[in-house]
Amino acid sequence: MATIGEFDPLNSTVPATKIEVTFGRTEVIDNTLNPDFVRKFVLDFFFEEKQNLRFDDFLGQMFCTLGEIIGSTGSRLERTLSGIPGKKCGTIIFTAEELSNCRDIATMQFCANKLDKKDFFGKSDPFLVFYRSNEDGTFTICHKTEVIKNNLNPVWQSFTIPVRALCNGDYDRTVKVDVYDWDRDGSHDFIGEFTTSYRELSRGQSQFNVYEVTLLSFKVESECTFVDFIRGGTQLNFTVAIDFTASNGNPSQPTSLHYMSPYQMNAYAMALKAVGEIVQDYDSDKLFPAYGFGAKLPPDGKISHAFPLNSNTEDPNCVGIEGVLEAYFQSLRTVQLYGPTNFAPVINQVARCAAEVTDGSQYFVLLMITDGVISDMAQTKEAVVNASSLPMSIIIVGVGPAEFDAMEELDGDEVRVSSRGRFAERDIVQFVPFRDYIDRSGNQVLSMARLAKDVLAEIPDQLLSFMKTRGIEPRPPLPATSDSPSMSTTTTATTTPAPKQRNTHA
C-alpha cells in the first residue's frame, strides 16, 4: 500500500491516453475490395515513445507505429500486406479513436460534516488524501488536498482531477479517502477514512455523499486532448539545429563527437534519429528544415549560426529524417567547425515561422543538439521568453562529457525563464544530457528509445497549454481518405489542414 511520503504531485504518473484501434483486411478478388472490420484493440498511447506494431495474418503481415495510425488523415491508415512472394496479399485498414472516458475531468469540493456530533476534526489541521484502488487490492495515491489550519469546520478548495487518475475509467472502482492531521514538524497523524466511488461522487451533493466529510459540489467536463488536435489536422513542424563548434573535435578523428564511424552512429545522429522518427509521424509532408550553427562556411569562411545543412538558402527542408542525416554528414565534409555556441539565431528563426501560424493548425518543435555551454545566454533567454507565447517547443540535447549546469536555467520546470523582467508565458524548453540515457551494454536502439521517451513526454502538454491560453478548440476530425488506386470514393472534406509553413533561411 502506498504511503503519504511516496506521493509527489509534480511527478505522479497518470495512466496514458487510451486508443481503440480497429482493423480489418481487404482481400483483392477480381479488383473488388471487401472491407471487413472485425477486431478491436485498446492500447495505451504515449506520444514520446515509438510504439511499433506488427500485424500477422494468414495472408501476410504488416509493420507500422501507433503514431502513424493516429497521425494519418482521419486517423485511418491503409497498408499493403506482404509476406508471400509473387502473390497479392491484399491490404489492411486501421482506424484509431480515443476512448471517451479518458478525457473526462472531475472537479469536486469537500467540507467537514457539520452534522457529525463526534467532533471528528476537533482542533486538528486536517487534509485529505485520495487513493485509487488497483486490481491486486492495493491503492495508489491520486490526489492530496491542502492543509486547513485551526478551523473546526474546514472547507477545502475545489480541485480538478482526470477521471482516469481517479478510477481509470471504472466508475464503480473503490476510491479510498484518508483524513490526516498535519503536524508542524512535517509529520501527520491518521484521523480516519472512508470509501466511495466515482459513480457515487457523480451524484453530487446528496445523502449518498455524506461521510466524515461532505461533498459540496461535483462536476465533470470533457477536456480537449493532444489526439483531438492531431485528428483535427494540427501538424507538428519539426526543425533540427546541430552544433558545429570546434569544441566537438575534428570530425575525422575517432575522439570527435561528430566522428562518422562506419560501424555505429555518433551521439548527434542518434539524438536526431531518436526524436525525429517519432515526430515525423505527425508531419504530413515529411519535410524537415535542418540547420547548423557555429561553423565557418565556404568559400569565404564566414561564420554562421543558422546555416541550412543542405546548403540551400532558399529551401532548408530535407526529405525525411534520413534526408536530414545525409545533409548533416555532408555538411561535416564541407564546413569548418568554429564557434561560438549561439542559440538565439536559430530559435528566433523558427519563432518567426511560428508567429505566422497561430491558429492552432501547426505547432513547431525545435530540436537543438550541442556539446557545450551557450555563449549567448542573455540573448537565448530573451528568445525563449518571446517564443513562449508562440505555438512552439524547444528540445535541447547535450552530448559529450561537458557540464551543462547552465542549460538547466532554460528548462523552466523549477523556475520560469525570464529576461529583462519578463517571464516566459509557458515552459517550452526541455533539456537533457544524452549521457544519462546511454545503455551500458552499448545498445544504441535502447539508448535512443530512452532519450526520445524523456524529451518528448512534455510536448503534448505544451501544445495543449498553448491552445488553452489562446482559446483554440480542436477542429472536427478530418474525414478519412484512401490511397488505394483500386478504390473509387468521393469525399467532401469539411476541414482541411492548413498549408505547412515553410522555414526559410534568414
Short mmCIF file of C-alpha atoms in Angstrom, two decimals:
data_model
loop_
_atom_site.label_atom_id
_atom_site.label_comp_id
_atom_site.label_asym_id
_atom_site.label_seq_id
_atom_site.Cartn_x
_atom_site.Cartn_y
_atom_site.Cartn_z
CA MET A 1 0.00 0.00 0.00
CA ALA A 2 1.28 3.46 -0.84
CA THR A 3 2.14 5.88 1.91
CA ILE A 4 1.85 9.67 2.08
CA GLY A 5 5.57 10.10 1.67
CA GLU A 6 5.53 8.39 -1.70
CA PHE A 7 3.21 10.92 -3.31
CA ASP A 8 4.81 13.58 -5.48
CA PRO A 9 2.14 15.72 -7.17
CA LEU A 10 4.68 17.02 -9.67
CA ASN A 11 5.83 13.60 -10.80
CA SER A 12 2.83 11.34 -10.20
CA THR A 13 2.00 9.21 -13.22
CA VAL A 14 -1.43 9.43 -14.80
CA PRO A 15 -2.47 6.50 -16.98
CA ALA A 16 -1.82 7.17 -20.66
CA THR A 17 -4.49 8.16 -23.14
CA LYS A 18 -6.21 5.01 -24.35
CA ILE A 19 -6.69 4.46 -28.07
CA GLU A 20 -9.05 1.91 -29.58
CA VAL A 21 -7.58 0.55 -32.81
CA THR A 22 -9.96 -1.17 -35.21
CA PHE A 23 -8.59 -3.08 -38.17
CA GLY A 24 -9.80 -5.34 -40.91
CA ARG A 25 -8.44 -7.00 -44.03
CA THR A 26 -9.50 -6.22 -47.58
CA GLU A 27 -8.91 -9.10 -49.98
CA VAL A 28 -8.21 -8.37 -53.62
CA ILE A 29 -10.58 -10.58 -55.67
CA ASP A 30 -11.20 -9.58 -59.29
CA ASN A 31 -10.43 -5.96 -58.37
CA THR A 32 -13.17 -5.94 -55.75
CA LEU A 33 -12.44 -4.64 -52.26
CA ASN A 34 -14.48 -6.11 -49.44
CA PRO A 35 -13.52 -4.43 -46.20
CA ASP A 36 -14.24 -6.48 -43.11
CA PHE A 37 -13.62 -4.59 -39.84
CA VAL A 38 -13.76 -7.18 -37.12
CA ARG A 39 -11.06 -6.70 -34.47
CA LYS A 40 -10.58 -4.00 -31.84
CA PHE A 41 -7.66 -3.43 -29.50
CA VAL A 42 -7.32 -0.88 -26.69
CA LEU A 43 -3.78 0.46 -26.50
CA ASP A 44 -2.09 2.96 -24.20
CA PHE A 45 -0.82 5.87 -26.30
CA PHE A 46 2.45 7.57 -25.41
CA PHE A 47 3.42 10.37 -27.78
CA GLU A 48 7.02 10.25 -26.57
CA GLU A 49 7.53 6.59 -27.48
CA LYS A 50 7.85 4.88 -30.84
CA GLN A 51 5.18 2.21 -30.39
CA ASN A 52 5.89 -0.39 -33.04
CA LEU A 53 3.00 -2.60 -34.13
CA ARG A 54 3.15 -5.82 -36.13
CA PHE A 55 0.06 -7.47 -37.58
CA ASP A 56 0.24 -11.05 -38.74
CA ASP A 57 -2.43 -12.60 -40.92
CA PHE A 58 -2.65 -15.91 -42.74
CA LEU A 59 -2.29 -13.90 -45.94
CA GLY A 60 0.67 -11.79 -44.84
CA GLN A 61 1.97 -9.26 -42.34
CA MET A 62 2.43 -5.50 -41.93
CA PHE A 63 4.51 -3.23 -39.71
CA CYS A 64 3.68 0.32 -38.59
CA THR A 65 3.65 2.51 -35.50
CA LEU A 66 0.68 3.62 -33.43
CA GLY A 67 1.73 7.20 -34.20
CA GLU A 68 1.40 6.54 -37.93
CA ILE A 69 -2.22 5.44 -37.48
CA ILE A 70 -3.16 8.41 -35.28
CA GLY A 71 -1.24 10.87 -37.45
CA SER A 72 -2.88 9.70 -40.70
CA THR A 73 -5.72 11.76 -42.15
CA GLY A 74 -8.85 10.91 -40.23
CA SER A 75 -6.73 8.54 -38.11
CA ARG A 76 -7.19 5.96 -40.88
CA LEU A 77 -4.20 4.10 -42.28
CA GLU A 78 -4.27 1.68 -45.21
CA ARG A 79 -1.26 -0.53 -45.96
CA THR A 80 -0.45 -3.41 -48.26
CA LEU A 81 0.11 -6.81 -46.69
CA SER A 82 3.35 -8.59 -47.56
CA GLY A 83 4.80 -11.99 -46.93
CA ILE A 84 4.00 -14.31 -49.83
CA PRO A 85 6.37 -13.69 -52.77
CA GLY A 86 4.62 -13.12 -56.07
CA LYS A 87 1.13 -13.02 -54.57
CA LYS A 88 -1.17 -10.09 -53.92
CA CYS A 89 -1.95 -10.35 -50.25
CA GLY A 90 -4.50 -7.54 -50.16
CA THR A 91 -4.45 -4.54 -47.85
CA ILE A 92 -5.17 -3.91 -44.20
CA ILE A 93 -7.01 -0.85 -42.92
CA PHE A 94 -6.67 0.67 -39.45
CA THR A 95 -8.74 3.30 -37.70
CA ALA A 96 -7.96 4.82 -34.30
CA GLU A 97 -10.27 6.51 -31.84
CA GLU A 98 -9.58 7.88 -28.39
CA LEU A 99 -11.73 6.30 -25.69
CA SER A 100 -14.05 8.97 -24.33
CA ASN A 101 -13.70 8.16 -20.64
CA CYS A 102 -10.02 9.11 -20.80
CA ARG A 103 -10.82 12.77 -21.40
CA ASP A 104 -13.24 13.47 -18.54
CA ILE A 105 -12.06 15.89 -15.87
CA ALA A 106 -13.80 15.87 -12.47
CA THR A 107 -13.94 18.95 -10.23
CA MET A 108 -15.09 18.48 -6.65
CA GLN A 109 -15.08 20.19 -3.25
CA PHE A 110 -15.42 18.83 0.28
CA CYS A 111 -16.11 20.29 3.71
CA ALA A 112 -16.46 18.97 7.24
CA ASN A 113 -19.67 17.12 8.09
CA LYS A 114 -21.43 19.67 10.26
CA LEU A 115 -23.97 17.04 11.38
CA ASP A 116 -21.21 14.94 12.92
CA LYS A 117 -21.77 15.05 16.68
CA LYS A 118 -18.45 13.33 17.41
CA ASP A 119 -16.39 16.46 16.70
CA PHE A 120 -14.43 14.39 14.20
CA PHE A 121 -11.80 17.05 13.47
CA GLY A 122 -11.51 18.77 16.84
CA LYS A 123 -8.57 21.16 16.80
CA SER A 124 -6.71 19.32 14.09
CA ASP A 125 -5.12 20.72 10.93
CA PRO A 126 -6.69 18.23 8.52
CA PHE A 127 -6.01 17.30 4.93
CA LEU A 128 -7.44 14.60 2.66
CA VAL A 129 -5.62 12.00 0.61
CA PHE A 130 -7.42 10.20 -2.24
CA TYR A 131 -6.43 6.72 -3.41
CA ARG A 132 -7.44 4.73 -6.47
CA SER A 133 -7.83 1.01 -5.84
CA ASN A 134 -5.83 -1.39 -8.00
CA GLU A 135 -6.84 -4.78 -9.32
CA ASP A 136 -4.48 -6.52 -6.90
CA GLY A 137 -6.13 -4.90 -3.87
CA THR A 138 -3.50 -2.22 -3.31
CA PHE A 139 -4.09 1.52 -3.53
CA THR A 140 -2.37 4.29 -5.50
CA ILE A 141 -2.39 7.89 -4.33
CA CYS A 142 -4.02 10.16 -6.89
CA HIS A 143 -4.63 13.44 -5.03
CA LYS A 144 -3.79 15.26 -1.82
CA THR A 145 -5.63 18.38 -0.65
CA GLU A 146 -4.19 21.38 1.09
CA VAL A 147 -3.97 21.54 4.90
CA ILE A 148 -6.73 23.52 6.67
CA LYS A 149 -5.23 25.03 9.82
CA ASN A 150 -7.04 25.86 13.07
CA ASN A 151 -10.58 25.52 11.77
CA LEU A 152 -13.26 23.40 13.44
CA ASN A 153 -15.31 23.34 10.22
CA PRO A 154 -12.76 23.04 7.42
CA VAL A 155 -13.73 23.68 3.80
CA TRP A 156 -11.16 22.52 1.26
CA GLN A 157 -10.58 24.26 -2.02
CA SER A 158 -12.17 22.64 -5.04
CA PHE A 159 -9.75 20.54 -7.05
CA THR A 160 -9.65 19.05 -10.52
CA ILE A 161 -8.52 15.53 -11.34
CA PRO A 162 -8.65 13.41 -14.52
CA VAL A 163 -11.26 10.66 -14.22
CA ARG A 164 -8.68 8.15 -15.43
CA ALA A 165 -6.47 9.11 -12.46
CA LEU A 166 -9.36 8.71 -10.03
CA CYS A 167 -10.75 5.40 -11.26
CA ASN A 168 -9.07 4.58 -14.60
CA GLY A 169 -12.45 4.70 -16.31
CA ASP A 170 -14.08 2.13 -13.97
CA TYR A 171 -16.90 4.13 -12.37
CA ASP A 172 -17.51 1.53 -9.66
CA ARG A 173 -13.87 1.13 -8.63
CA THR A 174 -13.29 1.87 -4.95
CA VAL A 175 -11.92 5.30 -4.09
CA LYS A 176 -10.48 5.49 -0.58
CA VAL A 177 -10.08 8.78 1.25
CA ASP A 178 -7.81 9.06 4.29
CA VAL A 179 -8.04 12.00 6.67
CA TYR A 180 -4.84 13.14 8.37
CA ASP A 181 -3.87 15.75 10.92
CA TRP A 182 -0.82 17.76 9.88
CA ASP A 183 1.87 18.48 12.49
CA ARG A 184 4.20 21.44 12.41
CA ASP A 185 7.23 19.15 12.30
CA GLY A 186 6.04 17.83 8.93
CA SER A 187 4.64 14.55 10.22
CA HIS A 188 0.97 13.61 10.20
CA ASP A 189 -1.45 11.57 12.32
CA PHE A 190 -4.21 9.36 10.98
CA ILE A 191 -7.72 10.57 11.87
CA GLY A 192 -9.99 8.31 9.86
CA GLU A 193 -11.00 7.06 6.41
CA PHE A 194 -13.99 6.36 4.19
CA THR A 195 -14.58 4.76 0.81
CA THR A 196 -16.68 5.84 -2.13
CA SER A 197 -16.61 5.53 -5.94
CA TYR A 198 -16.74 7.77 -8.96
CA ARG A 199 -20.35 6.73 -9.56
CA GLU A 200 -21.36 7.75 -6.03
CA LEU A 201 -19.45 11.02 -6.21
CA SER A 202 -21.07 11.87 -9.55
CA ARG A 203 -24.45 12.06 -7.80
CA GLY A 204 -23.26 15.34 -6.33
CA GLN A 205 -24.39 16.80 -3.04
CA SER A 206 -26.86 14.31 -1.58
CA GLN A 207 -27.44 11.90 1.27
CA PHE A 208 -25.26 9.42 -0.60
CA ASN A 209 -22.20 11.64 -0.28
CA VAL A 210 -22.05 12.39 3.44
CA TYR A 211 -19.12 10.77 5.21
CA GLU A 212 -16.73 12.12 7.81
CA VAL A 213 -16.66 14.93 5.26
CA THR A 214 -19.42 16.17 2.95
CA LEU A 215 -19.27 16.56 -0.80
CA LEU A 216 -20.22 20.15 -1.56
CA SER A 217 -20.02 20.01 -5.34
CA PHE A 218 -19.07 17.70 -8.19
CA LYS A 219 -18.98 18.28 -11.94
CA VAL A 220 -17.44 16.54 -14.93
CA GLU A 221 -16.20 18.16 -18.10
CA SER A 222 -14.53 16.80 -21.22
CA GLU A 223 -11.12 18.28 -21.84
CA CYS A 224 -9.53 18.56 -25.25
CA THR A 225 -6.59 16.22 -25.75
CA PHE A 226 -3.46 16.11 -27.88
CA VAL A 227 -5.10 13.45 -30.04
CA ASP A 228 -8.11 15.73 -30.64
CA PHE A 229 -5.87 18.35 -32.21
CA ILE A 230 -3.92 15.82 -34.29
CA ARG A 231 -7.14 14.25 -35.59
CA GLY A 232 -8.40 17.75 -36.39
CA GLY A 233 -5.45 18.35 -38.67
CA THR A 234 -2.86 20.06 -36.45
CA GLN A 235 0.58 19.38 -37.91
CA LEU A 236 3.84 19.14 -35.97
CA ASN A 237 6.63 21.00 -37.77
CA PHE A 238 9.98 19.52 -36.77
CA THR A 239 13.18 21.55 -37.13
CA VAL A 240 16.73 20.42 -36.30
CA ALA A 241 19.72 22.56 -35.29
CA ILE A 242 23.17 20.97 -34.81
CA ASP A 243 26.24 22.36 -33.05
CA PHE A 244 29.22 22.74 -35.43
CA THR A 245 31.61 24.41 -32.97
CA ALA A 246 35.27 23.38 -32.74
CA SER A 247 34.88 22.02 -29.20
CA ASN A 248 33.31 18.91 -30.77
CA GLY A 249 36.73 17.90 -32.09
CA ASN A 250 37.98 17.11 -35.58
CA PRO A 251 35.26 15.04 -37.32
CA SER A 252 37.92 12.86 -38.94
CA GLN A 253 39.21 11.70 -35.55
CA PRO A 254 37.51 8.92 -33.52
CA THR A 255 37.60 11.15 -30.41
CA SER A 256 35.31 13.71 -32.07
CA LEU A 257 31.64 13.85 -31.14
CA HIS A 258 30.99 14.28 -34.89
CA TYR A 259 33.09 11.27 -35.91
CA MET A 260 31.38 9.27 -38.66
CA SER A 261 32.15 5.68 -37.77
CA PRO A 262 31.27 3.03 -40.37
CA TYR A 263 30.06 0.80 -37.54
CA GLN A 264 27.78 2.98 -35.39
CA MET A 265 26.09 6.37 -35.24
CA ASN A 266 27.59 9.23 -33.26
CA ALA A 267 25.63 10.90 -30.46
CA TYR A 268 24.36 13.70 -32.73
CA ALA A 269 22.94 11.24 -35.25
CA MET A 270 21.44 9.09 -32.51
CA ALA A 271 19.65 12.04 -30.85
CA LEU A 272 18.39 13.33 -34.20
CA LYS A 273 17.10 9.95 -35.30
CA ALA A 274 15.55 9.09 -31.91
CA VAL A 275 13.43 12.24 -31.72
CA GLY A 276 12.80 12.70 -35.43
CA GLU A 277 11.46 9.23 -36.12
CA ILE A 278 8.66 9.82 -33.62
CA VAL A 279 7.76 13.40 -34.54
CA GLN A 280 7.71 12.61 -38.28
CA ASP A 281 4.55 10.53 -37.86
CA TYR A 282 2.66 13.78 -37.15
CA ASP A 283 4.03 15.73 -40.13
CA SER A 284 2.22 15.05 -43.39
CA ASP A 285 4.85 16.12 -45.92
CA LYS A 286 7.91 14.76 -44.07
CA LEU A 287 9.95 17.84 -45.00
CA PHE A 288 12.19 18.99 -42.15
CA PRO A 289 14.22 22.22 -42.03
CA ALA A 290 17.73 21.45 -40.72
CA TYR A 291 20.33 23.99 -39.63
CA GLY A 292 23.85 24.10 -38.25
CA PHE A 293 25.39 26.77 -36.04
CA GLY A 294 28.91 27.82 -35.09
CA ALA A 295 30.76 26.94 -38.34
CA LYS A 296 32.77 28.77 -40.98
CA LEU A 297 31.17 28.32 -44.38
CA PRO A 298 32.83 28.06 -47.77
CA PRO A 299 34.01 29.78 -49.83
CA ASP A 300 34.88 32.87 -47.74
CA GLY A 301 34.92 31.38 -44.22
CA LYS A 302 32.00 33.46 -42.94
CA ILE A 303 30.75 32.33 -39.51
CA SER A 304 27.08 31.36 -39.43
CA HIS A 305 24.76 30.47 -36.57
CA ALA A 306 21.85 29.33 -38.74
CA PHE A 307 23.06 27.80 -41.99
CA PRO A 308 20.97 25.19 -43.86
CA LEU A 309 22.57 21.75 -43.75
CA ASN A 310 21.54 21.11 -47.35
CA SER A 311 23.36 24.31 -48.48
CA ASN A 312 20.11 25.61 -50.00
CA THR A 313 19.48 29.06 -48.54
CA GLU A 314 16.10 29.27 -50.30
CA ASP A 315 14.76 25.93 -49.06
CA PRO A 316 16.40 24.32 -45.98
CA ASN A 317 13.94 21.42 -45.95
CA CYS A 318 15.30 17.87 -46.04
CA VAL A 319 13.21 14.90 -47.15
CA GLY A 320 12.58 12.68 -44.14
CA ILE A 321 14.86 12.03 -41.19
CA GLU A 322 17.24 10.12 -43.44
CA GLY A 323 17.50 13.26 -45.58
CA VAL A 324 18.42 15.30 -42.50
CA LEU A 325 21.10 12.78 -41.55
CA GLU A 326 22.50 12.81 -45.08
CA ALA A 327 22.66 16.62 -45.10
CA TYR A 328 24.33 16.60 -41.66
CA PHE A 329 27.04 14.18 -42.79
CA GLN A 330 27.61 16.18 -45.98
CA SER A 331 28.00 19.43 -44.01
CA LEU A 332 30.69 17.82 -41.86
CA ARG A 333 32.72 17.35 -45.06
CA THR A 334 32.31 20.93 -46.32
CA VAL A 335 32.26 23.37 -43.37
CA GLN A 336 34.91 24.23 -40.75
CA LEU A 337 33.98 23.74 -37.13
CA TYR A 338 34.49 27.01 -35.28
CA GLY A 339 32.35 28.93 -32.77
CA PRO A 340 30.94 30.42 -30.61
CA THR A 341 27.89 28.45 -29.44
CA ASN A 342 24.99 30.82 -30.14
CA PHE A 343 21.43 29.52 -29.78
CA ALA A 344 19.36 32.69 -30.25
CA PRO A 345 19.61 32.95 -34.06
CA VAL A 346 18.07 29.51 -34.71
CA ILE A 347 15.42 29.94 -32.01
CA ASN A 348 14.43 33.30 -33.49
CA GLN A 349 14.39 31.79 -36.99
CA VAL A 350 11.86 29.12 -36.02
CA ALA A 351 9.91 31.61 -33.87
CA ARG A 352 9.39 33.85 -36.90
CA CYS A 353 7.79 30.95 -38.74
CA ALA A 354 5.65 30.01 -35.71
CA ALA A 355 4.46 33.62 -35.38
CA GLU A 356 2.88 33.39 -38.82
CA VAL A 357 0.66 30.40 -37.90
CA THR A 358 -1.03 30.89 -34.52
CA ASP A 359 -4.47 29.48 -35.36
CA GLY A 360 -3.74 26.00 -33.98
CA SER A 361 -3.21 24.38 -37.38
CA GLN A 362 0.52 23.98 -36.79
CA TYR A 363 2.85 23.50 -33.83
CA PHE A 364 6.63 23.83 -34.11
CA VAL A 365 9.16 21.57 -32.37
CA LEU A 366 12.83 22.65 -32.47
CA LEU A 367 15.50 20.08 -31.59
CA MET A 368 18.88 21.59 -30.73
CA ILE A 369 21.86 19.29 -30.17
CA THR A 370 25.00 20.76 -28.60
CA ASP A 371 28.20 19.77 -26.83
CA GLY A 372 28.82 22.77 -24.61
CA VAL A 373 27.81 25.88 -22.75
CA ILE A 374 25.76 28.52 -24.58
CA SER A 375 27.78 31.63 -25.45
CA ASP A 376 24.78 33.96 -25.88
CA MET A 377 22.77 33.04 -22.78
CA ALA A 378 21.20 36.50 -22.34
CA GLN A 379 20.02 36.59 -25.96
CA THR A 380 18.86 32.97 -25.77
CA LYS A 381 16.78 33.63 -22.67
CA GLU A 382 15.14 36.58 -24.40
CA ALA A 383 14.45 34.41 -27.46
CA VAL A 384 12.86 31.71 -25.26
CA VAL A 385 10.68 34.27 -23.44
CA ASN A 386 9.50 35.66 -26.78
CA ALA A 387 8.87 32.17 -28.20
CA SER A 388 6.87 31.07 -25.15
CA SER A 389 3.82 32.93 -26.48
CA LEU A 390 4.00 31.09 -29.80
CA PRO A 391 2.98 27.55 -30.89
CA MET A 392 6.49 26.25 -30.27
CA SER A 393 8.54 23.91 -28.07
CA ILE A 394 12.33 23.58 -27.79
CA ILE A 395 14.20 20.37 -27.03
CA ILE A 396 17.90 20.70 -26.14
CA VAL A 397 20.05 17.57 -26.02
CA GLY A 398 23.55 17.90 -24.60
CA VAL A 399 26.12 15.43 -25.94
CA GLY A 400 29.60 14.66 -24.66
CA PRO A 401 31.19 14.96 -21.20
CA ALA A 402 30.79 18.72 -20.63
CA GLU A 403 29.00 20.18 -17.63
CA PHE A 404 25.60 21.51 -18.65
CA ASP A 405 24.54 23.17 -15.38
CA ALA A 406 23.86 26.49 -17.12
CA MET A 407 21.45 24.74 -19.50
CA GLU A 408 19.15 23.91 -16.61
CA GLU A 409 18.32 27.60 -16.38
CA LEU A 410 16.49 27.35 -19.70
CA ASP A 411 14.44 24.33 -18.60
CA GLY A 412 11.72 26.09 -16.64
CA ASP A 413 10.46 23.13 -14.61
CA GLU A 414 11.51 24.75 -11.33
CA VAL A 415 11.86 28.47 -12.10
CA ARG A 416 10.29 30.04 -15.18
CA VAL A 417 12.80 31.56 -17.62
CA SER A 418 12.94 35.34 -17.51
CA SER A 419 14.62 38.11 -19.47
CA ARG A 420 14.79 41.79 -18.56
CA GLY A 421 11.96 41.47 -16.06
CA ARG A 422 9.67 39.42 -18.33
CA PHE A 423 8.87 35.80 -17.53
CA ALA A 424 8.15 33.12 -20.10
CA GLU A 425 4.43 32.71 -20.65
CA ARG A 426 4.81 28.91 -20.75
CA ASP A 427 7.50 26.35 -20.02
CA ILE A 428 8.57 25.40 -23.56
CA VAL A 429 12.13 24.11 -23.05
CA GLN A 430 13.19 20.58 -22.19
CA PHE A 431 16.91 19.96 -21.64
CA VAL A 432 18.59 16.58 -21.10
CA PRO A 433 22.20 15.35 -21.25
CA PHE A 434 22.37 12.36 -23.60
CA ARG A 435 24.89 10.55 -21.38
CA ASP A 436 22.11 9.91 -18.85
CA TYR A 437 20.34 7.68 -21.38
CA ILE A 438 23.20 5.68 -22.87
CA ASP A 439 22.79 1.96 -22.35
CA ARG A 440 25.80 0.49 -20.57
CA SER A 441 25.83 -2.56 -22.81
CA GLY A 442 26.19 -0.35 -25.88
CA ASN A 443 22.66 -0.97 -27.22
CA GLN A 444 22.06 2.14 -29.34
CA VAL A 445 18.41 1.33 -30.02
CA LEU A 446 17.69 1.21 -26.30
CA SER A 447 19.63 4.43 -25.70
CA MET A 448 17.64 6.22 -28.39
CA ALA A 449 14.32 4.94 -27.06
CA ARG A 450 15.14 6.15 -23.55
CA LEU A 451 16.12 9.58 -24.84
CA ALA A 452 13.03 10.03 -27.01
CA LYS A 453 10.69 8.91 -24.23
CA ASP A 454 12.02 11.56 -21.86
CA VAL A 455 12.50 14.56 -24.14
CA LEU A 456 9.17 14.19 -25.96
CA ALA A 457 6.99 13.46 -22.92
CA GLU A 458 6.22 17.16 -22.34
CA ILE A 459 5.31 18.06 -25.94
CA PRO A 460 1.59 17.09 -25.78
CA ASP A 461 1.02 19.15 -22.61
CA GLN A 462 3.00 22.08 -24.04
CA LEU A 463 0.87 22.01 -27.18
CA LEU A 464 -2.31 21.89 -25.09
CA SER A 465 -1.14 24.75 -22.88
CA PHE A 466 -0.71 26.98 -25.93
CA MET A 467 -4.11 26.03 -27.34
CA LYS A 468 -5.79 26.61 -23.97
CA THR A 469 -4.23 30.03 -23.37
CA ARG A 470 -5.37 31.10 -26.84
CA GLY A 471 -8.84 29.62 -26.51
CA ILE A 472 -8.26 27.37 -29.54
CA GLU A 473 -10.53 24.34 -29.86
CA PRO A 474 -9.70 21.28 -31.99
CA ARG A 475 -11.16 21.27 -35.46
CA PRO A 476 -13.56 18.45 -36.39
CA PRO A 477 -11.70 15.23 -37.24
CA LEU A 478 -10.57 15.12 -40.84
CA PRO A 479 -12.53 12.66 -42.99
CA ALA A 480 -10.60 9.50 -43.71
CA THR A 481 -9.07 9.15 -47.16
CA SER A 482 -7.76 6.15 -49.03
CA ASP A 483 -4.59 5.99 -51.08
CA SER A 484 -5.65 2.77 -52.77
CA PRO A 485 -5.97 3.28 -56.57
CA SER A 486 -8.46 0.42 -56.87
CA MET A 487 -10.99 2.03 -54.56
CA SER A 488 -13.10 4.77 -56.05
CA THR A 489 -14.57 7.15 -53.49
CA THR A 490 -15.80 10.70 -53.40
CA THR A 491 -15.16 12.59 -50.18
CA THR A 492 -16.26 16.10 -49.31
CA ALA A 493 -13.85 17.50 -46.74
CA THR A 494 -15.40 19.82 -44.18
CA THR A 495 -12.00 20.61 -42.72
CA THR A 496 -8.63 20.65 -44.44
CA PRO A 497 -5.20 21.11 -42.88
CA ALA A 498 -3.62 24.48 -43.40
CA PRO A 499 -0.66 24.63 -45.79
CA LYS A 500 2.52 23.87 -43.90
CA GLN A 501 4.53 26.96 -43.01
CA ARG A 502 7.93 26.73 -44.66
CA ASN A 503 11.13 27.55 -42.82
CA THR A 504 13.33 29.77 -44.96
CA HIS A 505 16.84 30.85 -44.18
CA ALA A 506 17.18 34.41 -42.94
#
